[in-house]
Amino acid sequence: MPRKHKGGFAVIGGGIAGVCTAELLSQRGYNVVLFEKSGNIGGCAGSFYRNGFRFNIGATTVAGLLLDYPVRKILSSFNLLNELKFKNPGLIIHTERGKIKRYLNLKETIEEINCIFPHKNNEKFWKTVYGVTKSVLCHEYLCNFSDFKKSFKTFWNIKNLIFKNFTHFLIPAKTGLKLFFDRIDKDYYDFMDSHVKIVSQSSIERINFLTLLISLGYAFTGIGYPKNGMGGLIKSILKITPYYLKSEIEKIKKFSDGYLIKGSFGEEKFENIVIACPILENTEIFEDKTLRDFFYRYKNLITDNSAFVVYGVLKQFYPEEIFNLIINSELIPFATSRYVFVSFENPVFLDNIQYVPFTASVHTSLKYWINLSKEDYDKRKALVEKSIINIIKETFKIDDRNFVLSFCATSETFYKYLGRRSVGGIPIERKNPFWRILSNFTPFKGLYVVGDSSFSYQGWIGISMGILNLLKGLNEKI
C-alpha cells in the first residue's frame, strides 16, 4: 500500500513515457509514485521469456542516441548509455534490387543509395534530409496548447523553426519529392515509404514533406539496442522512484487542491498527475464530466493501426546486421503494408551452438482480428505467421532446419497482456499536426500527459521530446 502523500506526482503507466518521466521528476526532488496495471514494467517496450529465450514485446530499437538528441539527453541523465549497443549501419533495407545500408554518415548513405537508385539530385535531397532532421528533433521546445494565450506563445517561441521549415510543413510529401525528383522510380518510392511506415506509422500519401524528411532521417539520429533487452533497460531506469505493479487505476476525481485516484490499492490523493497510459481509450476513468469531455475531443486520433508480431529462434544462423527492413513484393495477408521489420537479438550459445532470437513485425488493422470465431482467428494467425516466416526464409536464405521456435501475437494478444489493441501511437499525418494532438499540458491544474497519445507522437524520440517539453514547462532542466 503506497504511503500517504500530501502532494507530489502520481504517474500512471509504466511504459517508456511513464518510467522516464517518473524517474526524472524523482531526480529533481518531487515526491513521485508510479502505478502500472500489469505485472511488469515496460508496456509495449517490455520483454518476456519463453523456453529460456528473451524476446522484446514490441519496441526493439532505440533511436536518437547522438549528442543533442532528446533520447541521448534523457538516457544520459540515468547514466545508462553503457547499457546500449550502438549500431552503424543502424539499419539494412532489403529492396527488390538489393540491400541498402543506412549509415550514420551522410556521404556513406548517399553512396549506398546511388548504387541502387542513382539520381543526379540524391546528394541535394539527402543533405536536406540530414539537416532538417537534426534542426527539428534537436530543437528545445516549449509547446503548450492548453489555452489560446499559451498556444500563441508556443508559436512565437518556435517561429524561427517554423519559418525555416514552412514550405516543408505546408506541402504534401509527394509534392515535396517533385522538387528534387521530376520522376521517382517506384522501387525508390517504396524504399522511402517503408521508412515512413515504421517511423511515422503512415504513408507518403498522407503526410507532409517535413514528416517525410524526418522519417528518412531516422538512421541519422543514432540507432542502437539495449544489451539486456528493452525490458531490462526500462527496469534499470527506475532507481529511486517507488512503483506498484498490478495497480490499475479505476477512477480519478478532481478536487480544487489535487486529484484522488482510486484502484485496487485503495485511494490516494496527489497534487499532480501525469497520464502516461493510452488515455484516449480509457476516458471513462475520469469521474468529472469536464475532464472526460476534454479528452473525448481527441478520440478521433485513435486509429485501428496495430501490429502482427512473429517471435522465434534460429539455430546456427549468423545475421549480418541486427535491424532489417524488408520490402516485400506483395501485400501480406491481413496486413496493411508490405514492409516487415526484423530484429535479431544477441546470440545465445547452448552446447557450443548459436541460437538467435528474433522479432518480426508488420502493420495490421484491428478489424482483421476482432469478432472472429476461435477457428477463424487461429487460421488467420497461422496464415500470417507462415507468410512472414517465408519472407524471412527467402530474405536470409535459410530453411526450416534453422527454425527452433516460432509463435505470434495479434492486437488481441496485446489487449490481453497490455490492455491496448492499437499500438504505435498517433500517426504523424497532415490531418494530425502537432497543435491538434494532445498537449503535454491540459487546461486543468496539475494534470499532464506524456506518451504516444500526446506531443510529440510515438517512438523513443517523440516520447522523449514530450518528456523534455513537460520538464521545461515545470521549469526543470536536464
Coordinates of C-alpha atoms in Angstrom, one line a residue:
M1 CA 0.0 0.0 0.0
P2 CA 1.5 3.3 -1.0
R3 CA 2.3 5.7 1.8
K4 CA 0.1 8.8 2.0
H5 CA 1.3 11.9 0.2
K6 CA 0.3 15.5 0.8
G7 CA 1.4 16.4 -2.7
G8 CA 3.8 15.3 -5.3
F9 CA 3.1 13.3 -8.5
A10 CA 1.3 10.2 -9.4
V11 CA 2.5 8.8 -12.8
I12 CA 0.0 6.4 -14.3
G13 CA 1.5 3.9 -16.7
G14 CA 4.8 2.0 -16.6
G15 CA 5.9 2.2 -20.3
I16 CA 8.8 4.3 -21.7
A17 CA 7.0 7.6 -21.1
G18 CA 5.8 6.8 -17.5
V19 CA 9.1 5.3 -16.3
C20 CA 11.3 8.1 -17.7
T21 CA 9.0 10.9 -16.5
A22 CA 8.7 9.4 -13.0
E23 CA 12.4 8.9 -12.5
L24 CA 13.3 12.4 -13.9
L25 CA 10.8 14.0 -11.6
S26 CA 12.1 12.0 -8.7
Q27 CA 15.7 13.1 -9.5
R28 CA 14.5 16.7 -9.3
G29 CA 13.2 16.3 -5.8
Y30 CA 9.5 15.6 -6.4
N31 CA 7.6 13.0 -4.4
V32 CA 6.6 10.5 -7.1
V33 CA 4.8 7.2 -7.2
L34 CA 4.4 5.2 -10.4
F35 CA 1.4 3.0 -10.9
E36 CA 1.3 0.2 -13.5
K37 CA -1.7 -2.0 -14.0
S38 CA 0.1 -5.1 -15.4
G39 CA 2.5 -7.3 -13.6
N40 CA 5.6 -5.9 -15.4
I41 CA 7.3 -2.6 -16.2
G42 CA 7.7 -1.7 -19.8
G43 CA 4.4 -1.9 -21.6
C44 CA 4.9 -2.3 -25.3
A45 CA 8.6 -1.8 -24.6
G46 CA 8.9 -4.7 -22.2
S47 CA 10.5 -8.1 -22.6
F48 CA 9.5 -11.6 -21.8
Y49 CA 11.0 -15.1 -21.8
R50 CA 9.8 -18.3 -23.5
N51 CA 11.7 -21.6 -23.5
G52 CA 14.6 -19.8 -21.9
F53 CA 14.9 -17.2 -24.7
R54 CA 14.3 -13.5 -24.2
F55 CA 12.1 -11.5 -26.6
N56 CA 11.2 -7.8 -26.8
I57 CA 7.4 -7.4 -26.8
G58 CA 7.3 -4.6 -29.4
A59 CA 9.9 -1.9 -29.5
T60 CA 13.4 -3.2 -30.4
T61 CA 15.4 -0.1 -31.4
V62 CA 16.4 3.0 -29.5
A63 CA 17.0 5.9 -31.9
G64 CA 18.2 9.4 -31.1
L65 CA 21.5 8.3 -29.4
L66 CA 23.7 11.0 -30.9
L67 CA 24.6 14.2 -28.9
D68 CA 21.9 16.9 -28.7
Y69 CA 19.1 14.4 -29.5
P70 CA 16.4 14.2 -26.7
V71 CA 16.8 10.4 -26.2
R72 CA 20.5 10.9 -25.5
K73 CA 19.8 13.6 -23.0
I74 CA 17.3 11.5 -21.1
L75 CA 19.3 8.3 -21.0
S76 CA 22.5 10.2 -20.1
S77 CA 20.7 11.6 -17.0
F78 CA 20.2 8.0 -15.9
N79 CA 23.8 7.0 -16.7
L80 CA 22.6 4.2 -19.0
L81 CA 24.4 4.9 -22.3
N82 CA 26.7 2.0 -21.5
E83 CA 23.7 -0.3 -21.4
L84 CA 23.1 0.2 -25.1
K85 CA 25.0 -1.1 -28.1
F86 CA 25.4 1.4 -30.9
K87 CA 24.9 0.2 -34.4
N88 CA 26.4 1.6 -37.6
P89 CA 24.9 0.9 -40.1
G90 CA 21.8 1.2 -38.0
L91 CA 19.5 -0.4 -40.5
I92 CA 19.6 -2.5 -43.6
I93 CA 16.7 -2.1 -46.1
H94 CA 16.1 -5.2 -48.3
T95 CA 14.7 -3.9 -51.6
E96 CA 13.8 -5.8 -54.8
R97 CA 17.1 -4.5 -56.3
G98 CA 19.4 -5.2 -53.5
K99 CA 20.4 -4.2 -49.9
I100 CA 20.9 -0.6 -48.8
K101 CA 22.8 0.0 -45.6
R102 CA 21.7 3.1 -43.7
Y103 CA 24.9 4.5 -42.3
L104 CA 25.2 7.3 -39.8
N105 CA 27.5 9.2 -42.1
L106 CA 25.7 11.2 -44.8
K107 CA 28.3 10.6 -47.5
E108 CA 28.3 6.8 -47.0
T109 CA 24.5 6.7 -47.1
I110 CA 24.4 8.7 -50.4
E111 CA 26.9 6.3 -51.9
E112 CA 24.8 3.3 -50.8
I113 CA 21.6 4.8 -52.3
N114 CA 23.3 5.8 -55.5
C115 CA 24.3 2.2 -56.0
I116 CA 20.7 1.0 -56.1
F117 CA 18.8 4.2 -57.0
P118 CA 21.1 6.5 -58.9
H119 CA 19.9 10.1 -59.4
K120 CA 21.6 13.4 -60.0
N121 CA 19.7 15.1 -57.1
N122 CA 20.3 12.4 -54.5
E123 CA 23.1 14.4 -52.8
K124 CA 21.0 17.5 -52.6
F125 CA 17.9 15.6 -51.3
W126 CA 19.7 13.6 -48.7
K127 CA 21.6 16.6 -47.4
T128 CA 18.2 18.2 -46.9
V129 CA 17.0 15.1 -45.0
Y130 CA 20.1 15.2 -42.8
G131 CA 19.9 19.0 -42.0
V132 CA 16.1 19.1 -41.4
T133 CA 16.1 16.0 -39.1
K134 CA 18.8 17.5 -36.8
S135 CA 17.3 21.0 -36.7
V136 CA 13.7 19.8 -35.9
L137 CA 14.5 16.9 -33.5
C138 CA 17.2 18.7 -31.5
H139 CA 15.3 21.9 -31.0
E140 CA 14.4 22.8 -27.4
Y141 CA 10.7 23.1 -27.4
L142 CA 8.2 24.6 -25.0
C143 CA 4.9 23.6 -26.6
N144 CA 1.8 24.3 -24.5
F145 CA -1.6 24.4 -26.3
S146 CA -3.7 24.2 -23.1
D147 CA -5.3 27.7 -23.9
F148 CA -5.1 30.4 -26.5
K149 CA -2.5 32.6 -24.8
K150 CA -0.1 29.7 -24.3
S151 CA -0.7 28.5 -27.8
F152 CA 0.2 31.9 -29.2
K153 CA 3.4 32.0 -27.0
T154 CA 4.3 28.5 -28.2
F155 CA 4.1 29.5 -31.9
W156 CA 6.1 32.7 -31.1
N157 CA 8.8 30.7 -29.4
I158 CA 9.3 28.4 -32.4
K159 CA 8.7 31.0 -35.1
N160 CA 12.2 30.7 -36.5
L161 CA 11.9 26.9 -36.8
I162 CA 8.5 27.3 -38.4
F163 CA 9.7 29.9 -40.9
K164 CA 12.8 27.8 -41.8
N165 CA 10.6 24.7 -42.5
F166 CA 7.4 26.4 -43.6
T167 CA 7.5 25.1 -47.1
H168 CA 8.4 21.6 -45.9
F169 CA 5.5 21.6 -43.5
L170 CA 3.0 23.2 -45.8
I171 CA 3.2 20.9 -48.9
P172 CA 2.3 17.2 -49.2
A173 CA 5.2 14.8 -49.3
K174 CA 4.6 13.8 -52.9
T175 CA 4.8 17.5 -53.9
G176 CA 8.0 17.9 -52.0
L177 CA 9.6 15.0 -53.7
K178 CA 8.9 16.6 -57.1
L179 CA 11.1 19.5 -56.0
F180 CA 14.1 17.1 -56.2
F181 CA 12.9 14.2 -58.5
D182 CA 11.0 15.0 -61.6
R183 CA 10.1 11.4 -61.8
I184 CA 10.8 9.0 -59.0
D185 CA 11.3 5.3 -59.5
K186 CA 8.6 3.0 -57.9
D187 CA 11.2 1.0 -56.0
Y188 CA 12.8 4.1 -54.7
Y189 CA 9.4 5.4 -53.7
D190 CA 8.8 2.2 -51.8
F191 CA 12.2 2.5 -50.1
M192 CA 11.1 5.9 -48.8
D193 CA 7.6 4.8 -48.0
S194 CA 8.9 1.9 -45.8
H195 CA 10.8 4.4 -43.6
V196 CA 7.6 6.4 -43.2
K197 CA 5.6 3.4 -42.2
I198 CA 8.0 2.3 -39.4
V199 CA 8.8 5.8 -38.1
S200 CA 5.5 7.8 -38.6
Q201 CA 3.0 4.9 -38.7
S202 CA 1.6 6.3 -42.0
S203 CA 2.4 6.5 -45.7
I204 CA 3.8 9.1 -48.1
E205 CA 0.3 9.7 -49.4
R206 CA -0.9 11.0 -46.0
I207 CA 2.0 13.1 -44.7
N208 CA 3.6 16.4 -45.3
F209 CA 7.1 16.8 -46.7
L210 CA 8.6 17.7 -43.3
T211 CA 7.4 14.3 -41.9
L212 CA 8.9 12.5 -44.9
L213 CA 12.3 14.2 -44.4
I214 CA 12.3 13.4 -40.7
S215 CA 11.2 9.8 -41.3
L216 CA 14.1 9.3 -43.7
G217 CA 16.5 10.9 -41.2
Y218 CA 15.7 8.3 -38.6
A219 CA 19.0 6.4 -39.2
F220 CA 21.0 9.7 -38.9
T221 CA 19.9 10.1 -35.3
G222 CA 22.0 7.2 -34.0
I223 CA 20.4 3.8 -33.6
G224 CA 21.2 1.1 -31.0
Y225 CA 19.7 -1.6 -28.9
P226 CA 19.7 -2.4 -25.1
K227 CA 22.2 -5.1 -24.3
N228 CA 19.9 -6.7 -21.8
G229 CA 16.7 -6.3 -23.7
M230 CA 14.3 -3.4 -23.9
G231 CA 12.5 -4.5 -20.7
G232 CA 15.9 -4.7 -18.9
L233 CA 16.6 -1.1 -20.0
I234 CA 13.3 0.2 -18.8
K235 CA 13.6 -1.5 -15.4
S236 CA 17.1 -0.2 -14.9
I237 CA 15.8 3.4 -15.2
L238 CA 13.8 3.1 -12.0
K239 CA 16.3 3.6 -9.3
I240 CA 14.7 5.9 -6.7
T241 CA 11.0 6.0 -7.8
P242 CA 8.7 3.7 -5.9
Y243 CA 6.4 1.8 -8.2
Y244 CA 3.5 -0.5 -7.8
L245 CA 2.5 -3.3 -10.2
K246 CA -0.9 -4.7 -10.7
S247 CA -2.3 -1.4 -9.6
E248 CA -4.9 -0.5 -12.1
I249 CA -6.4 3.0 -11.8
E250 CA -10.2 2.6 -11.8
K251 CA -11.2 6.2 -11.2
I252 CA -9.8 9.7 -11.0
K253 CA -11.6 12.5 -9.2
K254 CA -10.6 16.1 -9.4
F255 CA -10.5 18.4 -6.4
S256 CA -9.5 22.0 -6.1
D257 CA -6.2 21.0 -4.5
G258 CA -5.4 17.9 -6.5
Y259 CA -6.7 14.5 -7.7
L260 CA -8.0 11.5 -5.9
I261 CA -7.1 8.2 -7.6
K262 CA -8.9 5.0 -6.8
G263 CA -7.8 1.5 -7.6
S264 CA -7.2 -2.0 -6.2
F265 CA -4.7 -0.4 -3.8
G266 CA -7.4 1.8 -2.3
E267 CA -7.4 5.6 -2.6
E268 CA -4.6 8.1 -2.8
K269 CA -4.6 11.9 -3.3
F270 CA -1.9 13.7 -5.3
E271 CA -1.4 17.3 -6.1
N272 CA -0.3 16.4 -9.7
I273 CA -1.0 13.5 -12.1
V274 CA 0.9 12.5 -15.2
I275 CA -1.1 10.3 -17.5
A276 CA 1.4 8.0 -19.3
C277 CA -1.1 5.4 -20.5
P278 CA -3.4 5.1 -23.5
I279 CA -5.8 7.6 -22.1
L280 CA -7.9 8.2 -25.2
E281 CA -9.1 4.6 -25.0
N282 CA -9.8 5.0 -21.3
T283 CA -11.5 8.3 -20.8
E284 CA -14.1 6.7 -18.5
I285 CA -11.6 6.7 -15.6
F286 CA -12.4 10.3 -15.0
E287 CA -15.3 10.9 -12.7
D288 CA -15.6 14.5 -13.7
K289 CA -17.5 15.2 -16.9
T290 CA -15.3 18.2 -17.8
L291 CA -12.2 16.0 -17.8
R292 CA -14.0 13.3 -19.8
D293 CA -15.2 15.8 -22.3
F294 CA -11.8 17.3 -22.7
F295 CA -10.1 14.0 -23.6
Y296 CA -13.1 12.9 -25.6
R297 CA -12.3 15.7 -28.1
Y298 CA -9.2 13.8 -29.2
K299 CA -10.9 10.4 -29.6
N300 CA -10.8 10.9 -33.4
L301 CA -7.0 10.5 -33.1
I302 CA -7.4 6.8 -32.2
T303 CA -6.6 4.6 -35.2
D304 CA -7.2 1.0 -35.9
N305 CA -3.4 0.5 -36.5
S306 CA -1.8 -2.4 -34.7
A307 CA 0.9 -4.9 -35.3
F308 CA 1.2 -8.6 -36.0
V309 CA 4.4 -9.9 -34.5
V310 CA 6.2 -13.2 -35.0
Y311 CA 8.7 -14.2 -32.4
G312 CA 11.2 -17.0 -33.0
V313 CA 14.6 -18.6 -32.6
L314 CA 17.0 -19.5 -35.3
K315 CA 19.7 -22.2 -34.9
Q316 CA 23.2 -21.8 -36.5
F317 CA 22.2 -18.5 -38.1
Y318 CA 24.6 -15.6 -38.3
P319 CA 22.9 -12.3 -39.1
E320 CA 24.8 -9.6 -41.0
E321 CA 23.0 -6.8 -39.0
I322 CA 20.6 -6.6 -36.1
F323 CA 17.9 -4.4 -37.7
N324 CA 16.4 -5.2 -41.1
L325 CA 13.5 -3.7 -43.0
I326 CA 12.2 -6.0 -45.8
I327 CA 10.2 -4.6 -48.7
N328 CA 8.1 -7.5 -49.8
S329 CA 6.8 -7.6 -53.4
E330 CA 3.2 -8.3 -52.3
L331 CA 0.9 -7.3 -49.5
I332 CA 0.9 -9.7 -46.7
P333 CA -2.4 -11.4 -45.9
F334 CA -4.4 -9.5 -43.2
A335 CA -1.7 -6.8 -43.1
T336 CA -1.8 -3.1 -44.1
S337 CA 1.7 -2.9 -45.6
R338 CA 4.4 -4.9 -47.5
Y339 CA 7.1 -3.9 -45.0
V340 CA 8.4 -6.4 -42.5
F341 CA 10.8 -5.1 -39.7
V342 CA 13.0 -7.9 -38.4
S343 CA 15.2 -7.5 -35.3
F344 CA 17.7 -10.1 -34.2
E345 CA 18.7 -10.4 -30.6
N346 CA 22.1 -11.1 -29.2
P347 CA 23.1 -14.8 -29.8
V348 CA 22.7 -17.4 -27.1
F349 CA 25.2 -20.3 -27.0
L350 CA 24.0 -23.7 -25.8
D351 CA 26.4 -26.7 -26.2
N352 CA 28.5 -24.5 -28.5
I353 CA 25.6 -24.0 -30.9
Q354 CA 24.5 -20.4 -31.7
Y355 CA 20.8 -19.6 -31.3
V356 CA 19.5 -16.2 -32.3
P357 CA 16.0 -15.0 -31.1
F358 CA 14.2 -12.7 -33.5
T359 CA 11.2 -10.4 -33.7
A360 CA 9.4 -9.7 -37.0
S361 CA 6.5 -7.3 -37.2
V362 CA 4.2 -5.9 -39.8
H363 CA 1.4 -3.4 -39.6
T364 CA -2.2 -4.7 -39.4
S365 CA -5.7 -3.4 -38.8
L366 CA -7.8 -4.1 -35.7
K367 CA -10.7 -5.1 -38.0
Y368 CA -8.9 -8.2 -39.1
W369 CA -8.8 -9.6 -35.6
I370 CA -11.9 -8.7 -33.7
N371 CA -15.3 -10.5 -33.6
L372 CA -13.9 -13.7 -35.1
S373 CA -14.6 -17.3 -34.1
K374 CA -11.7 -19.1 -32.5
E375 CA -11.3 -21.2 -35.6
D376 CA -11.2 -18.3 -37.9
Y377 CA -8.9 -16.3 -35.6
D378 CA -6.4 -19.3 -35.4
K379 CA -6.5 -19.8 -39.2
R380 CA -5.6 -16.1 -39.8
K381 CA -2.9 -16.2 -37.3
A382 CA -1.3 -19.3 -38.8
L383 CA -1.6 -17.8 -42.3
V384 CA 0.1 -14.5 -41.4
E385 CA 2.8 -16.2 -39.4
K386 CA 3.6 -18.6 -42.2
S387 CA 3.7 -15.7 -44.7
I388 CA 6.2 -13.7 -42.5
I389 CA 8.4 -16.8 -41.9
N390 CA 8.5 -17.5 -45.6
I391 CA 9.7 -13.9 -46.2
I392 CA 12.4 -14.3 -43.6
K393 CA 13.5 -17.6 -45.2
E394 CA 13.7 -16.1 -48.6
T395 CA 15.4 -12.9 -47.5
F396 CA 18.1 -14.5 -45.3
K397 CA 18.5 -17.8 -47.3
I398 CA 17.5 -20.1 -44.5
D399 CA 15.1 -23.1 -44.3
D400 CA 13.0 -25.0 -41.8
R401 CA 16.0 -26.6 -40.2
N402 CA 17.1 -23.2 -38.8
F403 CA 13.9 -22.6 -37.0
V404 CA 13.8 -23.9 -33.5
L405 CA 10.8 -22.0 -32.3
S406 CA 8.1 -19.6 -33.6
F407 CA 4.9 -18.1 -32.2
C408 CA 3.0 -14.9 -32.8
A409 CA 0.9 -12.0 -31.4
T410 CA -2.0 -10.0 -32.7
S411 CA -3.8 -7.0 -31.4
E412 CA -5.9 -9.3 -29.3
T413 CA -2.7 -10.6 -27.7
F414 CA -1.6 -7.1 -26.8
Y415 CA -5.0 -6.4 -25.4
K416 CA -4.9 -9.5 -23.2
Y417 CA -1.5 -8.7 -21.7
L418 CA -1.1 -4.9 -22.1
G419 CA -4.7 -3.6 -22.1
R420 CA -4.5 -2.0 -25.5
R421 CA -5.2 -3.1 -29.1
S422 CA -4.0 -0.1 -31.0
V423 CA -0.2 0.2 -30.8
G424 CA 2.2 2.6 -32.4
G425 CA 0.6 5.8 -31.2
I426 CA -0.9 8.6 -33.2
P427 CA 0.2 8.6 -36.9
I428 CA 2.1 11.7 -37.9
E429 CA -0.2 12.8 -40.8
R430 CA -1.3 16.1 -42.4
K431 CA -4.6 15.8 -40.6
N432 CA -2.8 15.4 -37.2
P433 CA -0.4 18.4 -36.9
F434 CA 1.3 18.8 -33.6
W435 CA -1.1 21.5 -32.3
R436 CA -4.1 19.3 -32.9
I437 CA -2.9 16.3 -30.8
L438 CA -2.9 16.2 -27.0
S439 CA -0.5 18.7 -25.5
N440 CA 1.6 17.6 -22.5
F441 CA -0.2 20.3 -20.6
T442 CA -4.0 20.3 -20.1
P443 CA -6.3 23.2 -19.1
F444 CA -6.6 21.6 -15.6
K445 CA -4.1 22.5 -13.0
G446 CA -1.8 19.6 -12.1
L447 CA -2.9 17.3 -14.9
Y448 CA -0.3 16.4 -17.5
V449 CA 0.0 13.9 -20.4
V450 CA 3.1 12.1 -21.9
G451 CA 3.5 9.2 -24.2
D452 CA 2.4 8.2 -27.7
S453 CA -1.0 9.8 -27.5
S454 CA 0.4 13.3 -27.0
F455 CA 3.2 15.7 -28.1
S456 CA 5.4 14.7 -29.8
Y457 CA 3.9 11.5 -31.2
Q458 CA 5.5 8.0 -30.7
G459 CA 8.8 6.2 -30.6
W460 CA 11.7 6.9 -28.3
I461 CA 12.4 10.2 -30.0
G462 CA 8.8 11.5 -30.0
I463 CA 8.1 10.4 -26.4
S464 CA 11.4 11.9 -25.2
M465 CA 10.6 15.2 -26.9
G466 CA 7.3 15.3 -25.0
I467 CA 9.0 14.5 -21.7
L468 CA 11.6 17.3 -22.1
N469 CA 8.8 19.6 -23.1
L470 CA 6.9 18.8 -19.8
L471 CA 10.0 19.3 -17.7
K472 CA 10.7 22.7 -19.3
G473 CA 7.1 23.7 -18.6
L474 CA 7.7 22.8 -15.0
N475 CA 10.8 25.0 -15.0
E476 CA 13.1 22.0 -14.7
K477 CA 16.3 21.4 -16.7
I478 CA 18.0 18.2 -17.9

